[in-house]
Amino acid sequence: MKSLLIFPLFYLKEVLTGSLLVARDVLFPRQRIAPVLLNVPLQALTPRQRLLLACLISMTPGTISVAEEEGGRTMIVHSLYGANDPQPVIDHLKSRYESIVAKLPI
């Protein structure tokens, strides 16, 4: 139940942060954007949880879910940031998005 209350605030913060980051890089172009396709390993999520996770990633500015592989154990994500060092982006997706989706009762 607590996750249902925290989720909207968490996601609003993620969308605002992503929007500001992308807007900054569009308005003040410097070599910050480094597009990359990431293989994000997933814990055991239900099909509905994986669908929600893919939708959340795709609706957040700067990232989009591209595909699932290995029967849902890996998600392919395109990110505008992370070509130089992809691990922080993967860690962020796992620790923030995946962890909160795993707690939702869906």
Backbone as XML, in Angstrom:
<?xml version="1.0"?>
<chain id="A" units="angstrom">
  <residue number="1" name="MET">
    <atom name="N" x="0.823" y="-1.199" z="0.000"/>
    <atom name="CA" x="0.000" y="0.000" z="0.000"/>
    <atom name="C" x="0.867" y="1.264" z="0.000"/>
  </residue>
  <residue number="2" name="LYS">
    <atom name="N" x="1.949" y="1.229" z="0.758"/>
    <atom name="CA" x="2.841" y="2.379" z="0.835"/>
    <atom name="C" x="3.414" y="2.704" z="-0.548"/>
  </residue>
  <residue number="3" name="SER">
    <atom name="N" x="3.725" y="1.660" z="-1.325"/>
    <atom name="CA" x="4.275" y="1.865" z="-2.672"/>
    <atom name="C" x="3.298" y="2.601" z="-3.578"/>
  </residue>
  <residue number="4" name="LEU">
    <atom name="N" x="2.014" y="2.319" z="-3.412"/>
    <atom name="CA" x="1.008" y="3.001" z="-4.229"/>
    <atom name="C" x="0.946" y="4.490" z="-3.923"/>
  </residue>
  <residue number="5" name="LEU">
    <atom name="N" x="1.232" y="4.865" z="-2.698"/>
    <atom name="CA" x="1.227" y="6.276" z="-2.320"/>
    <atom name="C" x="2.499" y="6.985" z="-2.776"/>
  </residue>
  <residue number="6" name="ILE">
    <atom name="N" x="3.617" y="6.286" z="-2.722"/>
    <atom name="CA" x="4.906" y="6.877" z="-3.088"/>
    <atom name="C" x="5.075" y="6.958" z="-4.603"/>
  </residue>
  <residue number="7" name="PHE">
    <atom name="N" x="4.513" y="6.011" z="-5.324"/>
    <atom name="CA" x="4.729" y="5.896" z="-6.767"/>
    <atom name="C" x="4.453" y="7.181" z="-7.550"/>
  </residue>
  <residue number="8" name="PRO">
    <atom name="N" x="3.305" y="7.847" z="-7.396"/>
    <atom name="CA" x="3.063" y="9.063" z="-8.196"/>
    <atom name="C" x="4.097" y="10.162" z="-7.936"/>
  </residue>
  <residue number="9" name="LEU">
    <atom name="N" x="4.520" y="10.311" z="-6.694"/>
    <atom name="CA" x="5.527" y="11.334" z="-6.384"/>
    <atom name="C" x="6.877" y="10.972" z="-6.986"/>
  </residue>
  <residue number="10" name="PHE">
    <atom name="N" x="7.230" y="9.699" z="-6.872"/>
    <atom name="CA" x="8.477" y="9.225" z="-7.467"/>
    <atom name="C" x="8.492" y="9.495" z="-8.973"/>
  </residue>
  <residue number="11" name="TYR">
    <atom name="N" x="7.404" y="9.125" z="-9.644"/>
    <atom name="CA" x="7.392" y="9.249" z="-11.098"/>
    <atom name="C" x="7.344" y="10.705" z="-11.553"/>
  </residue>
  <residue number="12" name="LEU">
    <atom name="N" x="6.620" y="11.543" z="-10.834"/>
    <atom name="CA" x="6.596" y="12.971" z="-11.144"/>
    <atom name="C" x="8.007" y="13.550" z="-11.057"/>
  </residue>
  <residue number="13" name="LYS">
    <atom name="N" x="8.737" y="13.182" z="-10.029"/>
    <atom name="CA" x="10.119" y="13.651" z="-9.869"/>
    <atom name="C" x="10.988" y="13.168" z="-11.030"/>
  </residue>
  <residue number="14" name="GLU">
    <atom name="N" x="10.843" y="11.914" z="-11.432"/>
    <atom name="CA" x="11.641" y="11.363" z="-12.527"/>
    <atom name="C" x="11.341" y="12.072" z="-13.842"/>
  </residue>
  <residue number="15" name="VAL">
    <atom name="N" x="10.077" y="12.335" z="-14.123"/>
    <atom name="CA" x="9.700" y="13.014" z="-15.367"/>
    <atom name="C" x="10.219" y="14.451" z="-15.368"/>
  </residue>
  <residue number="16" name="LEU">
    <atom name="N" x="10.071" y="15.146" z="-14.258"/>
    <atom name="CA" x="10.567" y="16.524" z="-14.187"/>
    <atom name="C" x="12.087" y="16.578" z="-14.328"/>
  </residue>
  <residue number="17" name="THR">
    <atom name="N" x="12.779" y="15.700" z="-13.638"/>
    <atom name="CA" x="14.236" y="15.667" z="-13.721"/>
    <atom name="C" x="14.692" y="15.346" z="-15.142"/>
  </residue>
  <residue number="18" name="GLY">
    <atom name="N" x="14.080" y="14.331" z="-15.754"/>
    <atom name="CA" x="14.428" y="13.970" z="-17.129"/>
    <atom name="C" x="14.132" y="15.083" z="-18.110"/>
  </residue>
  <residue number="19" name="SER">
    <atom name="N" x="13.000" y="15.756" z="-17.927"/>
    <atom name="CA" x="12.632" y="16.863" z="-18.815"/>
    <atom name="C" x="13.628" y="18.007" z="-18.724"/>
  </residue>
  <residue number="20" name="LEU">
    <atom name="N" x="14.019" y="18.351" z="-17.521"/>
    <atom name="CA" x="14.986" y="19.434" z="-17.341"/>
    <atom name="C" x="16.353" y="19.076" z="-17.908"/>
  </residue>
  <residue number="21" name="LEU">
    <atom name="N" x="16.764" y="17.843" z="-17.730"/>
    <atom name="CA" x="18.052" y="17.394" z="-18.245"/>
    <atom name="C" x="18.079" y="17.446" z="-19.774"/>
  </residue>
  <residue number="22" name="VAL">
    <atom name="N" x="17.056" y="16.917" z="-20.417"/>
    <atom name="CA" x="16.996" y="16.926" z="-21.883"/>
    <atom name="C" x="16.848" y="18.359" z="-22.399"/>
  </residue>
  <residue number="23" name="ALA">
    <atom name="N" x="16.010" y="19.166" z="-21.757"/>
    <atom name="CA" x="15.837" y="20.567" z="-22.179"/>
    <atom name="C" x="17.151" y="21.328" z="-22.086"/>
  </residue>
  <residue number="24" name="ARG">
    <atom name="N" x="17.901" y="21.110" z="-21.012"/>
    <atom name="CA" x="19.201" y="21.776" z="-20.859"/>
    <atom name="C" x="20.120" y="21.412" z="-22.015"/>
  </residue>
  <residue number="25" name="ASP">
    <atom name="N" x="20.137" y="20.132" z="-22.378"/>
    <atom name="CA" x="21.049" y="19.694" z="-23.424"/>
    <atom name="C" x="20.593" y="20.108" z="-24.817"/>
  </residue>
  <residue number="26" name="VAL">
    <atom name="N" x="19.320" y="20.379" z="-24.989"/>
    <atom name="CA" x="18.827" y="20.885" z="-26.274"/>
    <atom name="C" x="19.101" y="22.387" z="-26.383"/>
  </residue>
  <residue number="27" name="LEU">
    <atom name="N" x="18.872" y="23.109" z="-25.306"/>
    <atom name="CA" x="19.058" y="24.561" z="-25.325"/>
    <atom name="C" x="20.528" y="24.975" z="-25.290"/>
  </residue>
  <residue number="28" name="PHE">
    <atom name="N" x="21.339" y="24.208" z="-24.600"/>
    <atom name="CA" x="22.761" y="24.519" z="-24.456"/>
    <atom name="C" x="23.579" y="23.317" z="-24.917"/>
  </residue>
  <residue number="29" name="PRO">
    <atom name="N" x="23.637" y="23.105" z="-26.241"/>
    <atom name="CA" x="24.292" y="21.886" z="-26.735"/>
    <atom name="C" x="25.783" y="21.846" z="-26.402"/>
  </residue>
  <residue number="30" name="ARG">
    <atom name="N" x="26.149" y="20.827" z="-25.702"/>
    <atom name="CA" x="27.530" y="20.477" z="-25.425"/>
    <atom name="C" x="27.573" y="18.962" z="-25.590"/>
  </residue>
  <residue number="31" name="GLN">
    <atom name="N" x="28.672" y="18.392" z="-25.526"/>
    <atom name="CA" x="28.782" y="16.958" z="-25.787"/>
    <atom name="C" x="28.357" y="16.112" z="-24.583"/>
  </residue>
  <residue number="32" name="ARG">
    <atom name="N" x="27.193" y="16.412" z="-23.988"/>
    <atom name="CA" x="26.689" y="15.615" z="-22.867"/>
    <atom name="C" x="25.899" y="14.408" z="-23.339"/>
  </residue>
  <residue number="33" name="ILE">
    <atom name="N" x="25.205" y="14.561" z="-24.472"/>
    <atom name="CA" x="24.372" y="13.474" z="-24.978"/>
    <atom name="C" x="25.284" y="12.415" z="-25.594"/>
  </residue>
  <residue number="34" name="ALA">
    <atom name="N" x="25.117" y="11.184" z="-25.112"/>
    <atom name="CA" x="25.904" y="10.047" z="-25.597"/>
    <atom name="C" x="24.976" y="8.846" z="-25.687"/>
  </residue>
  <residue number="35" name="PRO">
    <atom name="N" x="24.209" y="8.732" z="-26.790"/>
    <atom name="CA" x="23.205" y="7.676" z="-26.904"/>
    <atom name="C" x="23.801" y="6.272" z="-26.826"/>
  </residue>
  <residue number="36" name="VAL">
    <atom name="N" x="23.013" y="5.366" z="-26.246"/>
    <atom name="CA" x="23.479" y="3.991" z="-26.084"/>
    <atom name="C" x="22.274" y="3.064" z="-25.938"/>
  </residue>
  <residue number="37" name="LEU">
    <atom name="N" x="22.434" y="1.824" z="-26.412"/>
    <atom name="CA" x="21.460" y="0.770" z="-26.146"/>
    <atom name="C" x="21.988" y="-0.036" z="-24.967"/>
  </residue>
  <residue number="38" name="LEU">
    <atom name="N" x="21.159" y="-0.166" z="-23.950"/>
    <atom name="CA" x="21.561" y="-0.850" z="-22.721"/>
    <atom name="C" x="20.851" y="-2.185" z="-22.581"/>
  </residue>
  <residue number="39" name="ASN">
    <atom name="N" x="21.554" y="-3.176" z="-22.089"/>
    <atom name="CA" x="20.952" y="-4.447" z="-21.695"/>
    <atom name="C" x="20.755" y="-4.393" z="-20.188"/>
  </residue>
  <residue number="40" name="VAL">
    <atom name="N" x="19.510" y="-4.226" z="-19.773"/>
    <atom name="CA" x="19.207" y="-4.089" z="-18.351"/>
    <atom name="C" x="18.684" y="-5.432" z="-17.833"/>
  </residue>
  <residue number="41" name="PRO">
    <atom name="N" x="19.452" y="-6.113" z="-16.985"/>
    <atom name="CA" x="18.964" y="-7.379" z="-16.434"/>
    <atom name="C" x="17.843" y="-7.115" z="-15.440"/>
  </residue>
  <residue number="42" name="LEU">
    <atom name="N" x="16.798" y="-7.938" z="-15.512"/>
    <atom name="CA" x="15.638" y="-7.749" z="-14.645"/>
    <atom name="C" x="15.533" y="-8.879" z="-13.632"/>
  </residue>
  <residue number="43" name="GLN">
    <atom name="N" x="15.001" y="-8.538" z="-12.469"/>
    <atom name="CA" x="14.671" y="-9.579" z="-11.515"/>
    <atom name="C" x="13.383" y="-10.255" z="-11.984"/>
  </residue>
  <residue number="44" name="ALA">
    <atom name="N" x="12.922" y="-11.205" z="-11.249"/>
    <atom name="CA" x="11.707" y="-11.932" z="-11.637"/>
    <atom name="C" x="10.492" y="-11.021" z="-11.478"/>
  </residue>
  <residue number="45" name="LEU">
    <atom name="N" x="10.031" y="-10.463" z="-12.587"/>
    <atom name="CA" x="8.852" y="-9.609" z="-12.597"/>
    <atom name="C" x="7.740" y="-10.318" z="-13.353"/>
  </residue>
  <residue number="46" name="THR">
    <atom name="N" x="6.509" y="-10.033" z="-12.984"/>
    <atom name="CA" x="5.373" y="-10.584" z="-13.711"/>
    <atom name="C" x="5.278" y="-9.880" z="-15.074"/>
  </residue>
  <residue number="47" name="PRO">
    <atom name="N" x="4.551" y="-10.460" z="-16.020"/>
    <atom name="CA" x="4.383" y="-9.781" z="-17.312"/>
    <atom name="C" x="3.784" y="-8.381" z="-17.172"/>
  </residue>
  <residue number="48" name="ARG">
    <atom name="N" x="2.846" y="-8.202" z="-16.258"/>
    <atom name="CA" x="2.261" y="-6.860" z="-16.051"/>
    <atom name="C" x="3.283" y="-5.889" z="-15.489"/>
  </residue>
  <residue number="49" name="GLN">
    <atom name="N" x="4.110" y="-6.358" z="-14.578"/>
    <atom name="CA" x="5.150" y="-5.491" z="-14.022"/>
    <atom name="C" x="6.165" y="-5.106" z="-15.089"/>
  </residue>
  <residue number="50" name="ARG">
    <atom name="N" x="6.524" y="-6.055" z="-15.948"/>
    <atom name="CA" x="7.454" y="-5.733" z="-17.039"/>
    <atom name="C" x="6.843" y="-4.738" z="-18.012"/>
  </residue>
  <residue number="51" name="LEU">
    <atom name="N" x="5.552" y="-4.888" z="-18.287"/>
    <atom name="CA" x="4.867" y="-3.941" z="-19.161"/>
    <atom name="C" x="4.852" y="-2.540" z="-18.545"/>
  </residue>
  <residue number="52" name="LEU">
    <atom name="N" x="4.522" y="-2.457" z="-17.270"/>
    <atom name="CA" x="4.517" y="-1.164" z="-16.587"/>
    <atom name="C" x="5.918" y="-0.553" z="-16.580"/>
  </residue>
  <residue number="53" name="LEU">
    <atom name="N" x="6.920" y="-1.357" z="-16.306"/>
    <atom name="CA" x="8.298" y="-0.873" z="-16.309"/>
    <atom name="C" x="8.679" y="-0.333" z="-17.688"/>
  </residue>
  <residue number="54" name="ALA">
    <atom name="N" x="8.337" y="-1.060" z="-18.738"/>
    <atom name="CA" x="8.644" y="-0.603" z="-20.102"/>
    <atom name="C" x="7.932" y="0.709" z="-20.409"/>
  </residue>
  <residue number="55" name="CYS">
    <atom name="N" x="6.683" y="0.829" z="-19.997"/>
    <atom name="CA" x="5.929" y="2.070" z="-20.237"/>
    <atom name="C" x="6.524" y="3.238" z="-19.466"/>
  </residue>
  <residue number="56" name="LEU">
    <atom name="N" x="6.894" y="3.018" z="-18.221"/>
    <atom name="CA" x="7.484" y="4.093" z="-17.409"/>
    <atom name="C" x="8.800" y="4.571" z="-18.011"/>
  </residue>
  <residue number="57" name="ILE">
    <atom name="N" x="9.618" y="3.623" z="-18.426"/>
    <atom name="CA" x="10.898" y="3.993" z="-19.035"/>
    <atom name="C" x="10.663" y="4.778" z="-20.313"/>
  </residue>
  <residue number="58" name="SER">
    <atom name="N" x="9.705" y="4.343" z="-21.122"/>
    <atom name="CA" x="9.440" y="5.018" z="-22.394"/>
    <atom name="C" x="8.820" y="6.395" z="-22.217"/>
  </residue>
  <residue number="59" name="MET">
    <atom name="N" x="8.072" y="6.598" z="-21.154"/>
    <atom name="CA" x="7.431" y="7.899" z="-20.931"/>
    <atom name="C" x="8.348" y="8.894" z="-20.229"/>
  </residue>
  <residue number="60" name="THR">
    <atom name="N" x="9.497" y="8.448" z="-19.768"/>
    <atom name="CA" x="10.450" y="9.344" z="-19.126"/>
    <atom name="C" x="11.364" y="9.934" z="-20.196"/>
  </residue>
  <residue number="61" name="PRO">
    <atom name="N" x="11.496" y="11.250" z="-20.253"/>
    <atom name="CA" x="12.348" y="11.868" z="-21.275"/>
    <atom name="C" x="13.788" y="11.358" z="-21.201"/>
  </residue>
  <residue number="62" name="GLY">
    <atom name="N" x="14.335" y="11.015" z="-22.356"/>
    <atom name="CA" x="15.722" y="10.572" z="-22.432"/>
    <atom name="C" x="15.894" y="9.068" z="-22.512"/>
  </residue>
  <residue number="63" name="THR">
    <atom name="N" x="14.815" y="8.308" z="-22.282"/>
    <atom name="CA" x="14.910" y="6.849" z="-22.356"/>
    <atom name="C" x="13.697" y="6.277" z="-23.078"/>
  </residue>
  <residue number="64" name="ILE">
    <atom name="N" x="13.904" y="5.114" z="-23.681"/>
    <atom name="CA" x="12.795" y="4.396" z="-24.295"/>
    <atom name="C" x="13.096" y="2.896" z="-24.240"/>
  </residue>
  <residue number="65" name="SER">
    <atom name="N" x="12.087" y="2.142" z="-23.890"/>
    <atom name="CA" x="12.206" y="0.692" z="-23.870"/>
    <atom name="C" x="12.077" y="0.186" z="-25.299"/>
  </residue>
  <residue number="66" name="VAL">
    <atom name="N" x="13.015" y="-0.655" z="-25.721"/>
    <atom name="CA" x="13.045" y="-1.116" z="-27.102"/>
    <atom name="C" x="12.532" y="-2.544" z="-27.227"/>
  </residue>
  <residue number="67" name="ALA">
    <atom name="N" x="12.968" y="-3.433" z="-26.343"/>
    <atom name="CA" x="12.598" y="-4.846" z="-26.469"/>
    <atom name="C" x="12.874" y="-5.583" z="-25.166"/>
  </residue>
  <residue number="68" name="GLU">
    <atom name="N" x="12.352" y="-6.813" z="-25.134"/>
    <atom name="CA" x="12.661" y="-7.757" z="-24.065"/>
    <atom name="C" x="13.404" y="-8.925" z="-24.680"/>
  </residue>
  <residue number="69" name="GLU">
    <atom name="N" x="14.322" y="-9.478" z="-23.932"/>
    <atom name="CA" x="15.046" y="-10.650" z="-24.397"/>
    <atom name="C" x="15.095" y="-11.677" z="-23.279"/>
  </residue>
  <residue number="70" name="GLU">
    <atom name="N" x="15.462" y="-12.884" z="-23.649"/>
    <atom name="CA" x="15.646" y="-13.973" z="-22.688"/>
    <atom name="C" x="14.400" y="-14.210" z="-21.847"/>
  </residue>
  <residue number="71" name="GLY">
    <atom name="N" x="13.245" y="-14.187" z="-22.491"/>
    <atom name="CA" x="12.006" y="-14.462" z="-21.772"/>
    <atom name="C" x="11.666" y="-13.450" z="-20.696"/>
  </residue>
  <residue number="72" name="GLY">
    <atom name="N" x="12.043" y="-12.211" z="-20.894"/>
    <atom name="CA" x="11.725" y="-11.162" z="-19.930"/>
    <atom name="C" x="12.782" y="-10.959" z="-18.854"/>
  </residue>
  <residue number="73" name="ARG">
    <atom name="N" x="13.923" y="-11.606" z="-18.990"/>
    <atom name="CA" x="14.990" y="-11.432" z="-17.992"/>
    <atom name="C" x="15.911" y="-10.261" z="-18.323"/>
  </residue>
  <residue number="74" name="THR">
    <atom name="N" x="15.798" y="-9.731" z="-19.542"/>
    <atom name="CA" x="16.609" y="-8.587" z="-19.959"/>
    <atom name="C" x="15.732" y="-7.626" z="-20.742"/>
  </residue>
  <residue number="75" name="MET">
    <atom name="N" x="15.867" y="-6.340" z="-20.459"/>
    <atom name="CA" x="15.153" y="-5.312" z="-21.206"/>
    <atom name="C" x="16.189" y="-4.468" z="-21.940"/>
  </residue>
  <residue number="76" name="ILE">
    <atom name="N" x="15.944" y="-4.234" z="-23.210"/>
    <atom name="CA" x="16.811" y="-3.379" z="-24.013"/>
    <atom name="C" x="16.236" y="-1.965" z="-23.930"/>
  </residue>
  <residue number="77" name="VAL">
    <atom name="N" x="17.067" y="-1.026" z="-23.511"/>
    <atom name="CA" x="16.640" y="0.360" z="-23.301"/>
    <atom name="C" x="17.581" y="1.285" z="-24.063"/>
  </residue>
  <residue number="78" name="HIS">
    <atom name="N" x="17.001" y="2.220" z="-24.820"/>
    <atom name="CA" x="17.799" y="3.259" z="-25.463"/>
    <atom name="C" x="17.820" y="4.455" z="-24.520"/>
  </residue>
  <residue number="79" name="SER">
    <atom name="N" x="19.019" y="4.951" z="-24.251"/>
    <atom name="CA" x="19.180" y="6.110" z="-23.374"/>
    <atom name="C" x="19.999" y="7.170" z="-24.095"/>
  </residue>
  <residue number="80" name="LEU">
    <atom name="N" x="19.636" y="8.426" z="-23.893"/>
    <atom name="CA" x="20.423" y="9.526" z="-24.469"/>
    <atom name="C" x="21.751" y="9.701" z="-23.750"/>
  </residue>
  <residue number="81" name="TYR">
    <atom name="N" x="21.888" y="9.099" z="-22.595"/>
    <atom name="CA" x="23.091" y="9.273" z="-21.782"/>
    <atom name="C" x="23.640" y="7.903" z="-21.393"/>
  </residue>
  <residue number="82" name="GLY">
    <atom name="N" x="24.947" y="7.774" z="-21.369"/>
    <atom name="CA" x="25.523" y="6.549" z="-20.857"/>
    <atom name="C" x="26.478" y="5.822" z="-21.774"/>
  </residue>
  <residue number="83" name="ALA">
    <atom name="N" x="26.748" y="6.329" z="-22.968"/>
    <atom name="CA" x="27.654" y="5.617" z="-23.869"/>
    <atom name="C" x="29.058" y="5.513" z="-23.279"/>
  </residue>
  <residue number="84" name="ASN">
    <atom name="N" x="29.485" y="6.529" z="-22.567"/>
    <atom name="CA" x="30.820" y="6.520" z="-21.973"/>
    <atom name="C" x="30.904" y="5.596" z="-20.765"/>
  </residue>
  <residue number="85" name="ASP">
    <atom name="N" x="29.840" y="5.558" z="-19.965"/>
    <atom name="CA" x="29.803" y="4.712" z="-18.772"/>
    <atom name="C" x="28.355" y="4.286" z="-18.537"/>
  </residue>
  <residue number="86" name="PRO">
    <atom name="N" x="27.938" y="3.155" z="-19.103"/>
    <atom name="CA" x="26.533" y="2.756" z="-19.027"/>
    <atom name="C" x="26.079" y="2.248" z="-17.656"/>
  </residue>
  <residue number="87" name="GLN">
    <atom name="N" x="27.002" y="1.809" z="-16.818"/>
    <atom name="CA" x="26.602" y="1.184" z="-15.558"/>
    <atom name="C" x="25.787" y="2.098" z="-14.643"/>
  </residue>
  <residue number="88" name="PRO">
    <atom name="N" x="26.112" y="3.385" z="-14.490"/>
    <atom name="CA" x="25.260" y="4.238" z="-13.648"/>
    <atom name="C" x="23.812" y="4.341" z="-14.145"/>
  </residue>
  <residue number="89" name="VAL">
    <atom name="N" x="23.619" y="4.332" z="-15.454"/>
    <atom name="CA" x="22.263" y="4.395" z="-16.013"/>
    <atom name="C" x="21.526" y="3.095" z="-15.702"/>
  </residue>
  <residue number="90" name="ILE">
    <atom name="N" x="22.189" y="1.973" z="-15.900"/>
    <atom name="CA" x="21.588" y="0.678" z="-15.592"/>
    <atom name="C" x="21.253" y="0.587" z="-14.109"/>
  </residue>
  <residue number="91" name="ASP">
    <atom name="N" x="22.175" y="1.016" z="-13.263"/>
    <atom name="CA" x="21.939" y="0.990" z="-11.816"/>
    <atom name="C" x="20.756" y="1.864" z="-11.428"/>
  </residue>
  <residue number="92" name="HIS">
    <atom name="N" x="20.629" y="3.021" z="-12.068"/>
    <atom name="CA" x="19.508" y="3.923" z="-11.783"/>
    <atom name="C" x="18.182" y="3.268" z="-12.169"/>
  </residue>
  <residue number="93" name="LEU">
    <atom name="N" x="18.137" y="2.661" z="-13.343"/>
    <atom name="CA" x="16.903" y="2.005" z="-13.786"/>
    <atom name="C" x="16.533" y="0.849" z="-12.858"/>
  </residue>
  <residue number="94" name="LYS">
    <atom name="N" x="17.528" y="0.102" z="-12.414"/>
    <atom name="CA" x="17.249" y="-1.032" z="-11.540"/>
    <atom name="C" x="16.880" y="-0.585" z="-10.130"/>
  </residue>
  <residue number="95" name="SER">
    <atom name="N" x="17.640" y="0.341" z="-9.577"/>
    <atom name="CA" x="17.405" y="0.728" z="-8.179"/>
    <atom name="C" x="16.169" y="1.600" z="-8.009"/>
  </residue>
  <residue number="96" name="ARG">
    <atom name="N" x="15.837" y="2.380" z="-9.004"/>
    <atom name="CA" x="14.689" y="3.267" z="-8.888"/>
    <atom name="C" x="13.440" y="2.664" z="-9.524"/>
  </residue>
  <residue number="97" name="TYR">
    <atom name="N" x="13.467" y="2.466" z="-10.819"/>
    <atom name="CA" x="12.280" y="2.023" z="-11.555"/>
    <atom name="C" x="11.907" y="0.581" z="-11.212"/>
  </residue>
  <residue number="98" name="GLU">
    <atom name="N" x="12.844" y="-0.330" z="-11.405"/>
    <atom name="CA" x="12.532" y="-1.738" z="-11.213"/>
    <atom name="C" x="12.151" y="-2.042" z="-9.762"/>
  </residue>
  <residue number="99" name="SER">
    <atom name="N" x="12.846" y="-1.449" z="-8.823"/>
    <atom name="CA" x="12.552" y="-1.747" z="-7.413"/>
    <atom name="C" x="11.159" y="-1.273" z="-7.009"/>
  </residue>
  <residue number="100" name="ILE">
    <atom name="N" x="10.735" y="-0.118" z="-7.500"/>
    <atom name="CA" x="9.399" y="0.370" z="-7.113"/>
    <atom name="C" x="8.299" y="-0.393" z="-7.850"/>
  </residue>
  <residue number="101" name="VAL">
    <atom name="N" x="8.559" y="-0.770" z="-9.113"/>
    <atom name="CA" x="7.557" y="-1.553" z="-9.861"/>
    <atom name="C" x="7.405" y="-2.935" z="-9.236"/>
  </residue>
  <residue number="102" name="ALA">
    <atom name="N" x="8.485" y="-3.522" z="-8.767"/>
    <atom name="CA" x="8.423" y="-4.853" z="-8.148"/>
    <atom name="C" x="7.567" y="-4.861" z="-6.884"/>
  </residue>
  <residue number="103" name="LYS">
    <atom name="N" x="7.452" y="-3.715" z="-6.234"/>
    <atom name="CA" x="6.667" y="-3.616" z="-4.990"/>
    <atom name="C" x="5.193" y="-3.340" z="-5.233"/>
  </residue>
  <residue number="104" name="LEU">
    <atom name="N" x="4.838" y="-2.942" z="-6.459"/>
    <atom name="CA" x="3.441" y="-2.613" z="-6.742"/>
    <atom name="C" x="2.589" y="-3.885" z="-6.848"/>
  </residue>
  <residue number="105" name="PRO">
    <atom name="N" x="1.393" y="-3.852" z="-6.293"/>
    <atom name="CA" x="0.539" y="-5.047" z="-6.315"/>
    <atom name="C" x="-0.251" y="-5.171" z="-7.622"/>
  </residue>
  <residue number="106" name="ILE">
    <atom name="N" x="0.466" y="-5.475" z="-8.712"/>
    <atom name="CA" x="-0.225" y="-5.644" z="-9.996"/>
    <atom name="C" x="0.038" y="-7.032" z="-10.546"/>
  </residue>
</chain>
